[in-house]
Coordinates of C-alpha atoms and ligand atoms in Angstrom, one line a residue:
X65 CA -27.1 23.1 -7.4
X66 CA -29.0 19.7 -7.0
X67 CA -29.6 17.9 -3.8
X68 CA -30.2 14.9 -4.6
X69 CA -30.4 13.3 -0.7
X70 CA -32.3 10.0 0.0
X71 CA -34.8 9.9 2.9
X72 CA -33.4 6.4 3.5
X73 CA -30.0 7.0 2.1
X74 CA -27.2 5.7 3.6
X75 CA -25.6 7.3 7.2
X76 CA -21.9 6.4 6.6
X77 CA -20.3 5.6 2.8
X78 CA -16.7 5.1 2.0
X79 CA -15.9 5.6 -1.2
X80 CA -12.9 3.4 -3.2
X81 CA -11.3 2.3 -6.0
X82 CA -11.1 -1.0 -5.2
X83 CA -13.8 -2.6 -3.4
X84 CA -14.0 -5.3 -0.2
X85 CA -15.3 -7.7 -3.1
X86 CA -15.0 -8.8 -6.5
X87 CA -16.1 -11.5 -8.9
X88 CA -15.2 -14.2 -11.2
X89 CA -17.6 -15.6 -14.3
X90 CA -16.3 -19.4 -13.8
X91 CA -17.2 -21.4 -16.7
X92 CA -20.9 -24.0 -15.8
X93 CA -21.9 -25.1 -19.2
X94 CA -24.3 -21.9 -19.8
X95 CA -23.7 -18.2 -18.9
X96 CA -20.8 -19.0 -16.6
X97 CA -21.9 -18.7 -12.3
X98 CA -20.2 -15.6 -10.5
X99 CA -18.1 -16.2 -7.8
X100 CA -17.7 -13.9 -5.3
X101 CA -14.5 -13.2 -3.3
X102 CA -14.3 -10.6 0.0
X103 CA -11.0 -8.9 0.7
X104 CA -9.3 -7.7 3.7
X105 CA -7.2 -4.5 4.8
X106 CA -8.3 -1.8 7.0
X107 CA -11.4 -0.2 5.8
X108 CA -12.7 -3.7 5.5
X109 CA -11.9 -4.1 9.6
X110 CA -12.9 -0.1 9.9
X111 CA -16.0 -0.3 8.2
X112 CA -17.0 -3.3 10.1
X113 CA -16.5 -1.7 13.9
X114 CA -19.2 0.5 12.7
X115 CA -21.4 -2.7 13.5
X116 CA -24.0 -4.0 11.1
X117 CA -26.9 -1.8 12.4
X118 CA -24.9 0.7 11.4
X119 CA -26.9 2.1 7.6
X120 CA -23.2 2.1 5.8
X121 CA -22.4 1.7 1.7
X122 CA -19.4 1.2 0.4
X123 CA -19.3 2.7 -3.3
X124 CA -16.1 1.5 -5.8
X125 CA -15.8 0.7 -8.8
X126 CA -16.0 -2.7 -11.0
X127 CA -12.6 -3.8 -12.0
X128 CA -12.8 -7.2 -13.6
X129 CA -14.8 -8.5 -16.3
X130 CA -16.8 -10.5 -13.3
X131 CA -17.2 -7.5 -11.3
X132 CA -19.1 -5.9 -14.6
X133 CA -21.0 -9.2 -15.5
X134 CA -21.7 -8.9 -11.7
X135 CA -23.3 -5.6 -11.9
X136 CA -25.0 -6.1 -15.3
X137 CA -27.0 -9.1 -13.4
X138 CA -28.0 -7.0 -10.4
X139 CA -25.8 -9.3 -8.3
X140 CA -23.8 -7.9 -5.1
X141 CA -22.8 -7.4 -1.8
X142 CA -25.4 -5.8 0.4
X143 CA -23.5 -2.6 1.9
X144 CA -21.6 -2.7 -1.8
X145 CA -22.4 -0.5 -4.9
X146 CA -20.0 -1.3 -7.8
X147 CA -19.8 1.3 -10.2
X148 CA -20.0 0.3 -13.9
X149 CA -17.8 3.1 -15.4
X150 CA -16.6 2.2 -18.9
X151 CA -13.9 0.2 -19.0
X152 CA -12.0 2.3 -21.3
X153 CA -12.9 5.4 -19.5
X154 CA -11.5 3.7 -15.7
X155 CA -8.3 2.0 -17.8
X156 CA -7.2 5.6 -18.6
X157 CA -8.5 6.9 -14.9
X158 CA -6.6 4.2 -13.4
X159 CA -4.0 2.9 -14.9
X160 CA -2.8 5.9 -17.0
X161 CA -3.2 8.6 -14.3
X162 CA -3.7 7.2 -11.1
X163 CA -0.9 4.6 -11.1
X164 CA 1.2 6.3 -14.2
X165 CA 1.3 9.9 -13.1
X166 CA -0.2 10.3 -9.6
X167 CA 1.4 7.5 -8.0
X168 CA 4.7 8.5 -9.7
X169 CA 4.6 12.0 -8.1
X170 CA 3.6 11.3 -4.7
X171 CA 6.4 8.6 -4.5
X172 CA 9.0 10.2 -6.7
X173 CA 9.8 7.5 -9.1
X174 CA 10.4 9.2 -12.5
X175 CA 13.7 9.4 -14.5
X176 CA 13.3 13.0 -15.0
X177 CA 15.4 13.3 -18.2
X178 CA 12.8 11.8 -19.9
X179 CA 9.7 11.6 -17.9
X180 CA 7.2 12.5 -17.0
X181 CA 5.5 14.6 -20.9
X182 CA 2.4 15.7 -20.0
X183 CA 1.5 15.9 -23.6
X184 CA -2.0 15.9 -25.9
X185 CA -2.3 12.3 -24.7
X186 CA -2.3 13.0 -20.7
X187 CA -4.9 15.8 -21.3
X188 CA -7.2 12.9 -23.0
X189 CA -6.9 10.8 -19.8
X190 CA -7.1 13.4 -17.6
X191 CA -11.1 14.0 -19.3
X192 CA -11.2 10.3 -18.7
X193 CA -10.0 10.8 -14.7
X194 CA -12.2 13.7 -14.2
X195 CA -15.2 11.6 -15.3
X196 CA -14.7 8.5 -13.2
X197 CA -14.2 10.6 -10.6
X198 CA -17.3 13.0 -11.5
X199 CA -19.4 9.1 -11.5
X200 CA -18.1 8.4 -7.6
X201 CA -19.3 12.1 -6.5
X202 CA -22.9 11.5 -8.4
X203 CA -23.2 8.0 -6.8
X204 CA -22.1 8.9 -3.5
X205 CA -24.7 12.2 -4.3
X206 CA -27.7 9.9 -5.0
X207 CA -27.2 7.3 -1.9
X208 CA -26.1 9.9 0.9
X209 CA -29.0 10.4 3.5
X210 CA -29.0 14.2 5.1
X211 CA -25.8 15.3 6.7
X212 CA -24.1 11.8 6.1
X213 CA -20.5 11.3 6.4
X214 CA -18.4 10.0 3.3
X215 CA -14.9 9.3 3.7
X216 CA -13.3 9.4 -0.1
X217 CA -10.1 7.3 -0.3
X218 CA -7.1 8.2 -1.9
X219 CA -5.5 9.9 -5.1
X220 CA -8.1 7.6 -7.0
X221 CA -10.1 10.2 -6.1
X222 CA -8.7 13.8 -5.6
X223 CA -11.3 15.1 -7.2
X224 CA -14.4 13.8 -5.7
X225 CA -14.6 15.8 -2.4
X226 CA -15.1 19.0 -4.4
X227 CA -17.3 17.3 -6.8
X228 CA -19.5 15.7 -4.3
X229 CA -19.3 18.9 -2.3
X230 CA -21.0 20.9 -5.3
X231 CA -24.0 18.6 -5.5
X232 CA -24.4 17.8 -1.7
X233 CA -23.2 21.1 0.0
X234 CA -25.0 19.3 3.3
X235 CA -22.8 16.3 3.6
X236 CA -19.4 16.1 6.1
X237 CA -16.8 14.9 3.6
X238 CA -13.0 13.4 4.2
X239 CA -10.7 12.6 2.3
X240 CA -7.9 10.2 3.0
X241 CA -4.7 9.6 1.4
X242 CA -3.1 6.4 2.2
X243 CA 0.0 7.1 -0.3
X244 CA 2.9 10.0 0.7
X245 CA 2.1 12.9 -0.5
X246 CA 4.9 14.6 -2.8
X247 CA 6.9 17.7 -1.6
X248 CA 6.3 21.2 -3.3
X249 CA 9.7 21.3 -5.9
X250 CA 8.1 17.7 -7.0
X251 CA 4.2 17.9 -6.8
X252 CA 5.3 21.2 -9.2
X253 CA 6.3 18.8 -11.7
X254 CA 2.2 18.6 -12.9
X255 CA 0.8 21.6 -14.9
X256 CA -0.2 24.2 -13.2
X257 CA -3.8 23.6 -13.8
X258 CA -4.0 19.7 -12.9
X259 CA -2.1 20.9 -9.8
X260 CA -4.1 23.2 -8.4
X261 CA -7.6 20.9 -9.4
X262 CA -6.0 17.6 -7.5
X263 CA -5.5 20.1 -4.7
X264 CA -9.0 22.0 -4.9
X265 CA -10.4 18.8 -5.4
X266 CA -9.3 17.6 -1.8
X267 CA -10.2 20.7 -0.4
X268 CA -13.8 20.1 -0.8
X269 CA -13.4 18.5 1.5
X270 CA -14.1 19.3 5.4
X271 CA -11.2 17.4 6.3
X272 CA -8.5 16.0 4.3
X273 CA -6.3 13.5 6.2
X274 CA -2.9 11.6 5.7
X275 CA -0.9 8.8 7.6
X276 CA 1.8 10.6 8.7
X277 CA 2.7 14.5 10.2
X278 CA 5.3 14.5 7.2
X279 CA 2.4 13.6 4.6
X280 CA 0.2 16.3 6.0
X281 CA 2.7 18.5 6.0
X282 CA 3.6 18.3 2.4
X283 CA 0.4 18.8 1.3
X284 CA -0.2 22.7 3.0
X285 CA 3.2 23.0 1.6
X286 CA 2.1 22.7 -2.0
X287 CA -1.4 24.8 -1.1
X288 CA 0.5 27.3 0.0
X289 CA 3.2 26.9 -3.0
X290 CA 0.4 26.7 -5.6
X291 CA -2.8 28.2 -4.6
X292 CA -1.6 31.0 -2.1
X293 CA -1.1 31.2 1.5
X294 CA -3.5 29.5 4.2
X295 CA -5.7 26.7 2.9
X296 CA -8.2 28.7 1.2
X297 CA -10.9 26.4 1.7
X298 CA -10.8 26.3 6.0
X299 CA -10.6 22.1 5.1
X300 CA -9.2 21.2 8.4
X301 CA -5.8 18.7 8.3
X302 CA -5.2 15.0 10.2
X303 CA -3.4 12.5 10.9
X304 CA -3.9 8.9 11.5
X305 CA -1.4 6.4 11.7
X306 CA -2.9 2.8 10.6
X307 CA -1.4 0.4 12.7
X308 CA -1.2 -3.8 12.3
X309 CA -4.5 -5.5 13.7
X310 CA -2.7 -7.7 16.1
X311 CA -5.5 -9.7 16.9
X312 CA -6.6 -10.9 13.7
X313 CA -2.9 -11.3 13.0
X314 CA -2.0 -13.8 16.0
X315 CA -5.0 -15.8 15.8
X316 CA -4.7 -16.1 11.6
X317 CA -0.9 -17.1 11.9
X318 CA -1.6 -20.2 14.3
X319 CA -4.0 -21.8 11.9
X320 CA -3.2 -25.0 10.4
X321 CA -2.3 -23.5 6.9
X322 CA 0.2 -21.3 8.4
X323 CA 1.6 -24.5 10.2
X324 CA 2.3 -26.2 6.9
X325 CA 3.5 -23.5 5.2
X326 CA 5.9 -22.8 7.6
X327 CA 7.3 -26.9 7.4
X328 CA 7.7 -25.9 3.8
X329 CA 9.8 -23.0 4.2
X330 CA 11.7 -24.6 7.0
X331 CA 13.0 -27.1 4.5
X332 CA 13.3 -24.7 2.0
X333 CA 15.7 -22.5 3.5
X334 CA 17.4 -25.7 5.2
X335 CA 20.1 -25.9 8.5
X336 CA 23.6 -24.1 8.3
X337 CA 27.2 -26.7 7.9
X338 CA 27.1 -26.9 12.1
X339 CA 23.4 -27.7 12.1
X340 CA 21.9 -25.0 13.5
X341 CA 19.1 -23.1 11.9
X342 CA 20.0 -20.9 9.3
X343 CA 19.2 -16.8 9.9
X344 CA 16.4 -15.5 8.0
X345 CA 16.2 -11.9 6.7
X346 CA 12.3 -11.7 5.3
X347 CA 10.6 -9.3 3.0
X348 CA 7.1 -9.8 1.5
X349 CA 5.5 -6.8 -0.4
X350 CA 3.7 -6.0 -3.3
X351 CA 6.2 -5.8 -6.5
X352 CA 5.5 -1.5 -6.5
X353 CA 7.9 0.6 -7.9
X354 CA 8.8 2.2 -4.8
X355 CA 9.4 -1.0 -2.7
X356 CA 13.0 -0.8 -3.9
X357 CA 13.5 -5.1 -3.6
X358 CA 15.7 -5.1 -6.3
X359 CA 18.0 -3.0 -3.7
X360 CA 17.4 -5.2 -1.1
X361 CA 18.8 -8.3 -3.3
X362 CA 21.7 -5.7 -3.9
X363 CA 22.2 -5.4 -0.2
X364 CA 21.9 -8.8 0.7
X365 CA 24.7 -10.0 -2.2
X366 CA 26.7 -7.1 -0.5
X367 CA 26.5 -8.4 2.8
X368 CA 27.9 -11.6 1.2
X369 CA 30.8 -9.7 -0.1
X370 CA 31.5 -7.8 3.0
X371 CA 30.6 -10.8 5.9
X372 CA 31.4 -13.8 4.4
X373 CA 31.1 -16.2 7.2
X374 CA 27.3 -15.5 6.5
X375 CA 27.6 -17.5 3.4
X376 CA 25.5 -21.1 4.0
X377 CA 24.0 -19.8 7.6
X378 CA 21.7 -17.0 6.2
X379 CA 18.4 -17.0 3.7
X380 CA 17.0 -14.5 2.0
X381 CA 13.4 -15.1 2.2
X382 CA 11.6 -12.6 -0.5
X383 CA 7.8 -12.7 -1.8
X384 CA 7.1 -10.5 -4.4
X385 CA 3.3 -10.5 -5.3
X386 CA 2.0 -9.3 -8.4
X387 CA 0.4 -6.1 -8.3
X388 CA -0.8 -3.4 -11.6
X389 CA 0.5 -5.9 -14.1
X390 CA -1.1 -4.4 -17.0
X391 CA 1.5 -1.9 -16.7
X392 CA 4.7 -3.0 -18.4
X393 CA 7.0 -1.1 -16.6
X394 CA 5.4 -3.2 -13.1
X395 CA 6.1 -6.5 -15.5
X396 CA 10.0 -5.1 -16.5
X397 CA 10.1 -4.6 -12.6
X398 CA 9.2 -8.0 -11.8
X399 CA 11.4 -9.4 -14.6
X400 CA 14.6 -7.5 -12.9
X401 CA 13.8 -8.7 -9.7
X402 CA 13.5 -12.2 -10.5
X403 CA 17.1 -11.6 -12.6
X404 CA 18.7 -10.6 -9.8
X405 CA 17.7 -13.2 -7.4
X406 CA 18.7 -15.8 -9.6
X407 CA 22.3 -14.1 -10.4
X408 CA 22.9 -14.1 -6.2
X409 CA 22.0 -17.8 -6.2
X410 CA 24.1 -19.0 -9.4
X411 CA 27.1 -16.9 -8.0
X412 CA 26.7 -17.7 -4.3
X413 CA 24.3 -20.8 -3.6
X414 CA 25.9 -24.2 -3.0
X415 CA 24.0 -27.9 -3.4
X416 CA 22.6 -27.2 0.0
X417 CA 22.0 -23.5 0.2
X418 CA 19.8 -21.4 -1.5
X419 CA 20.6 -18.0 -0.5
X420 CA 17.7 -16.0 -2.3
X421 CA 14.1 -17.9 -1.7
X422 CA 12.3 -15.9 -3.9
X423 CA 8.4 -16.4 -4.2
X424 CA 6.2 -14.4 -6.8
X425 CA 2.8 -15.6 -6.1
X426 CA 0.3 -14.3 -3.6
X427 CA -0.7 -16.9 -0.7
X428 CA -1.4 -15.1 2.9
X429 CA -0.8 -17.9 4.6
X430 CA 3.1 -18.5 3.7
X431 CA 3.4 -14.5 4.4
X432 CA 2.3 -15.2 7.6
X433 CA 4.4 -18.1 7.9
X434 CA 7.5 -16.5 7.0
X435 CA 6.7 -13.6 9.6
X436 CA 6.7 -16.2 11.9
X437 CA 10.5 -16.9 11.3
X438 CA 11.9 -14.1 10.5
X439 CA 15.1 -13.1 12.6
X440 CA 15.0 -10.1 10.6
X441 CA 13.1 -8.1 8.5
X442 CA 13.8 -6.1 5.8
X443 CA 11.3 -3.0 4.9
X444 CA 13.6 -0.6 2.6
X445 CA 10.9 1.6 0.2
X446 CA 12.1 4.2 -1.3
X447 CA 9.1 6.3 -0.1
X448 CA 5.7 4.5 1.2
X449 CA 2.8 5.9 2.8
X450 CA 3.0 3.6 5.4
X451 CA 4.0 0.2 5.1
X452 CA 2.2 -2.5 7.0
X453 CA 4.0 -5.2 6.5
X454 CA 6.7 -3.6 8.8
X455 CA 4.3 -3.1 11.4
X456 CA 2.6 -6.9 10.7
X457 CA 6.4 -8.9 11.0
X458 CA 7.2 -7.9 15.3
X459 CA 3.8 -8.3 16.0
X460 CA 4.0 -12.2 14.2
X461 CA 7.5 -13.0 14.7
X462 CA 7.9 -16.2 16.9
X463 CA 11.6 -15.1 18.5
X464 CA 11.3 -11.3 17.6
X465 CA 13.1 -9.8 14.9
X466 CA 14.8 -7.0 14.4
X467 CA 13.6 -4.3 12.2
X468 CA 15.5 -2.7 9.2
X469 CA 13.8 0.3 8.1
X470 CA 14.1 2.9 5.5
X471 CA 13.7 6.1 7.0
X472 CA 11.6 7.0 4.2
X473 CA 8.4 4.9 4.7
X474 CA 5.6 6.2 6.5
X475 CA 6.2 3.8 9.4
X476 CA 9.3 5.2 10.5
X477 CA 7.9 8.1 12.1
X478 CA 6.5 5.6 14.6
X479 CA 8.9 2.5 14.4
X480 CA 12.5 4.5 13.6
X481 CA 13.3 4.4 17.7
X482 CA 13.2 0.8 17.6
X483 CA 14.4 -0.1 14.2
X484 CA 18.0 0.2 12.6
X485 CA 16.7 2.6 9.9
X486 CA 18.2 2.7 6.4
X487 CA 18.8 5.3 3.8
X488 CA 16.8 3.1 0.7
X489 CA 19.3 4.5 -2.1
X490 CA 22.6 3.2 0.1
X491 CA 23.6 -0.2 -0.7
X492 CA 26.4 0.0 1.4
X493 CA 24.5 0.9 4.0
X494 CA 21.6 -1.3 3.9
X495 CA 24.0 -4.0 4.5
X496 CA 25.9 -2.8 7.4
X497 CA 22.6 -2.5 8.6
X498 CA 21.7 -6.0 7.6
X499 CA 25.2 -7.2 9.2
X500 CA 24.3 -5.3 12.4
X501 CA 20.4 -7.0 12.4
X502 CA 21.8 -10.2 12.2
X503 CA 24.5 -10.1 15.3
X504 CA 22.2 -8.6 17.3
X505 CA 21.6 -10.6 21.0
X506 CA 18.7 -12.6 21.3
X507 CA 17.6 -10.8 24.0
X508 CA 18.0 -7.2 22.8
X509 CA 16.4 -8.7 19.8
X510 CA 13.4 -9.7 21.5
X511 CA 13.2 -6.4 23.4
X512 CA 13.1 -4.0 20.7
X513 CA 10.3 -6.6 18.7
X514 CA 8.2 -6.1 21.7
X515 CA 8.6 -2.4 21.5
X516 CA 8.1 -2.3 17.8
X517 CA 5.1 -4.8 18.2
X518 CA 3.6 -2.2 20.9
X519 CA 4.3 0.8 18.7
X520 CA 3.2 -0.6 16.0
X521 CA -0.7 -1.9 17.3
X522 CA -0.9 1.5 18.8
X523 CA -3.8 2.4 16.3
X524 CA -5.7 -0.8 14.9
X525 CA -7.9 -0.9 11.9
X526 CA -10.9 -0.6 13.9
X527 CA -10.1 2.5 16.1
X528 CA -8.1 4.3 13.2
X529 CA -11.8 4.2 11.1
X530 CA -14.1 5.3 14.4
X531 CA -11.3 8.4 14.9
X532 CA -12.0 9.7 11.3
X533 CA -15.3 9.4 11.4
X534 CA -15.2 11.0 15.3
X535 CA -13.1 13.8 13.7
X536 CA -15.5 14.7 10.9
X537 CA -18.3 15.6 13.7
X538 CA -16.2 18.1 14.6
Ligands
LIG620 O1 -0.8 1.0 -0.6 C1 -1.3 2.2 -1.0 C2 -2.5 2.1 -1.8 O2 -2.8 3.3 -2.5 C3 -3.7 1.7 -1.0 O3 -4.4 2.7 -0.5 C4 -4.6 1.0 -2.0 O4 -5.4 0.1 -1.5 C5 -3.6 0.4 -3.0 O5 -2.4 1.1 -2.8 C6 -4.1 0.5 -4.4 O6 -3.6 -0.6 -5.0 P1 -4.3 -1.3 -6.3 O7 -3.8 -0.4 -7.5 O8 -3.7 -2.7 -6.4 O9 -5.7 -1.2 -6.1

């Protein structure tokens, strides 16, 4: 067994896929200059509560052709290692099991007549996933000092813990998974070896922790379903529910840019035949499988059908970002949402209404402002760890909005009281519930956005960070 701990190794580590930076060569007239771009979410906010005196390393891997030109040159963050795996080697860890196979299961998204074959060609990627993730446990190995803590996100990197745990038996280790985690009869899908690895893997582990009870749950379900009663390794189980970071969030959305995004969209979506300001039902996600907006659109032209005295007084407002576009089945995805949009607004929109305002490319700022107007909001997964964006929208909303939720995200085991919540799969349902959202007082409105909004800041970035680390003193 090596131990390979640094005397001035790092107190704290986090370990990733993606990284709170990455880079882009831009073209100067000789080698191209590297430009360097920071990121946001809640590890960035987490890892900073830890304050800079704090000896903390962030370890994830280079994604980008910058990111690699970036490490070749020795340039980086400090507080950042990039790992340089081969980008053949993190294409297969990545995109063909993480996001093909991994992200399928815990979410539940294959056509099961035909998918998923776990076939000669899986077992080659899996060799590739168990390397990437044997280069995260060897880096984390070499930069840990004595007894550190490393908190190893997601199903990236199942097997890590177990990995890392083998060549630093001295270190406290989490794991954290910030997807659902599948349910026995489904997880059982996988081979019987590959299940019982992902699981061991996280059982390294001294504490492996989820986002919500029913997420925890489900994984001792499939320990006990695959690897025998009890968890065999004593890894204890949490739970921490990320909520919305509602300070960032109100001071971010009253910033000029938001402002003038907001003008935009105000025109864009345009007044109602009496004048008065059309109803907006927003969604912004990233285009996922499991974000089910194709649904939604399916819903909203529903709610057409049923409630026609909506038509001309309501908008659709729906940003769909990119996101894992070298997969075509994301692309296809995007292409069907786009389709679907535009057959609501031939068949329904007049010269002055558009009823679907459909934006595809990622700008914060007009998130922001459309969380700003939204009257209601519409967060329908078909399964989701979490789903911020339906904590983010009552904390923003100017008048408060009301909240239509699927019961299946990961926020409705905190919001559901509060929100009308949805079956995802239920057209017919989703716009009733829409209907309902929309006739809903102004003042009943506002109340339940205020109890949404306190529900929903209950546990911010910083504090949901400090917890797990708290926990894995214990
Ligand atoms: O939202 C769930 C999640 O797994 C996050 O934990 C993670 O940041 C993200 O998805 C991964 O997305 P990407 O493939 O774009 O890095």
């Amino acid at each position: 067994m090596a131990s390979t701990a640094s005397t001035h190794g790092a107190e704290v580590l986090v370990a990733s896929n993606r990284g709170p930076v990455s880079y882009e060569v831009r073209p100067d007239g000789g080698g191209g200059s590297l430009h360097a771009k920071r990121g946001g979410g809640g590890l960035v906010s987490g890892l900073s509560a830890i304050g800079s005196d704090a000896n903390a390393l962030w370890v994830c891997a280079a994604l980008s052709d910058g990111d690699r030109e970036a490490v070749r040159r020795g340039v980086g963050e400090p507080g950042v290692r990039m790992l340089d795996i081969p980008a053949d080697v993190h294409a297969d860890a990545y995109n063909g099991i993480a996001n093909s196979v991994l992200w399928f299961v815990h979410h539940m998204l294959y056509q099961t007549p035909l998918e998923p074959v776990f076939d000669a060609e899986f077992r080659r990627q899996w060799a590739s996933y168990e390397a990437y993730n044997r280069a995260f446990a060897q880096a984390l190995a070499e930069e840990a000092a004595q007894g550190a803590a490393v908190v190893v996100q997601d199903y990236h990197l199942a097997l890590a813990p177990r990995m890392l745990r083998q060549l630093r038996p001295d270190l406290r280790i989490g794991h954290f998974s910030h997807t659902p985690w599948a349910p026995p009869d489904y997880f059982r899908l996988l081979p019987d070896d590959i299940a019982a690895e992902l699981l061991g893997g996280i059982l390294g582990a001294d504490r492996a922790a989820f986002l919500t009870r029913r997420w925890a749950d489900a994984f001792t379900a499939c320990c006990h379903e695959v690897l025998g009663p009890g968890i065999p390794s004593g890894t204890r189980i949490g739970v921490h529910g990320l909520g919305a970071d509602a300070d960032f969030l109100r001071e971010r959305a009253h910033r000029p840019d938001v402002a003038e995004r907001m003008a935009a969209l105000r025109a864009e979506i345009g007044s109602a035949p009496d004048g008065k300001a059309r109803k907006t039902i927003v969604r912004v996600d990233r285009t996922e499988l499991s974000k089910n907006i194709v649904r939604g659109l399916l819903a909203y032209r529903q709610l057409l059908d049923d409630h026609p005295e909506w038509r001309e007084r309501v908008v659709h407002v729906a940003f769909a970002y990119p996101s894992r576009q070298d997969l075509a089945v994301y692309r296809d995805y995007t292409a069907e949402v786009r389709r679907v949009a535009e057959e609501i607004n031939s068949a329904y929109g007049t010269p002055d209404w558009t009823p679907v305002v459909l934006h595809v490319k990622d700008d914060f700022a007009r998130s922001l402002a459309a969380y700003r107007l939204a009257d209601v909001a519409l967060v329908n997964p078909i399964r989701d760890g979490m789903n911020l964006v339906a904590k983010e929208i009552p904390v923003v909303s100017d008048a408060g909005c009301v909240l239509v939720l699927s019961r299946e995200a990961g926020a409705y085991e905190e919001l559901g009281e509060d929100a009308l919540t949805v079956n995802p799969y239920d057209i017919t349902g989703t716009a009733h519930a829409l209907h309902q959202a929309l006739t809903t007082p102004d003042a009943e409105r506002a109340e339940r956005s205020k109890h949404l909004a306190a529900a929903a800041t209950a546990l911010p970035p910083a504090q949901w960070f400090l917890d797990q680390l708290r926990a894995l003193d214990g």
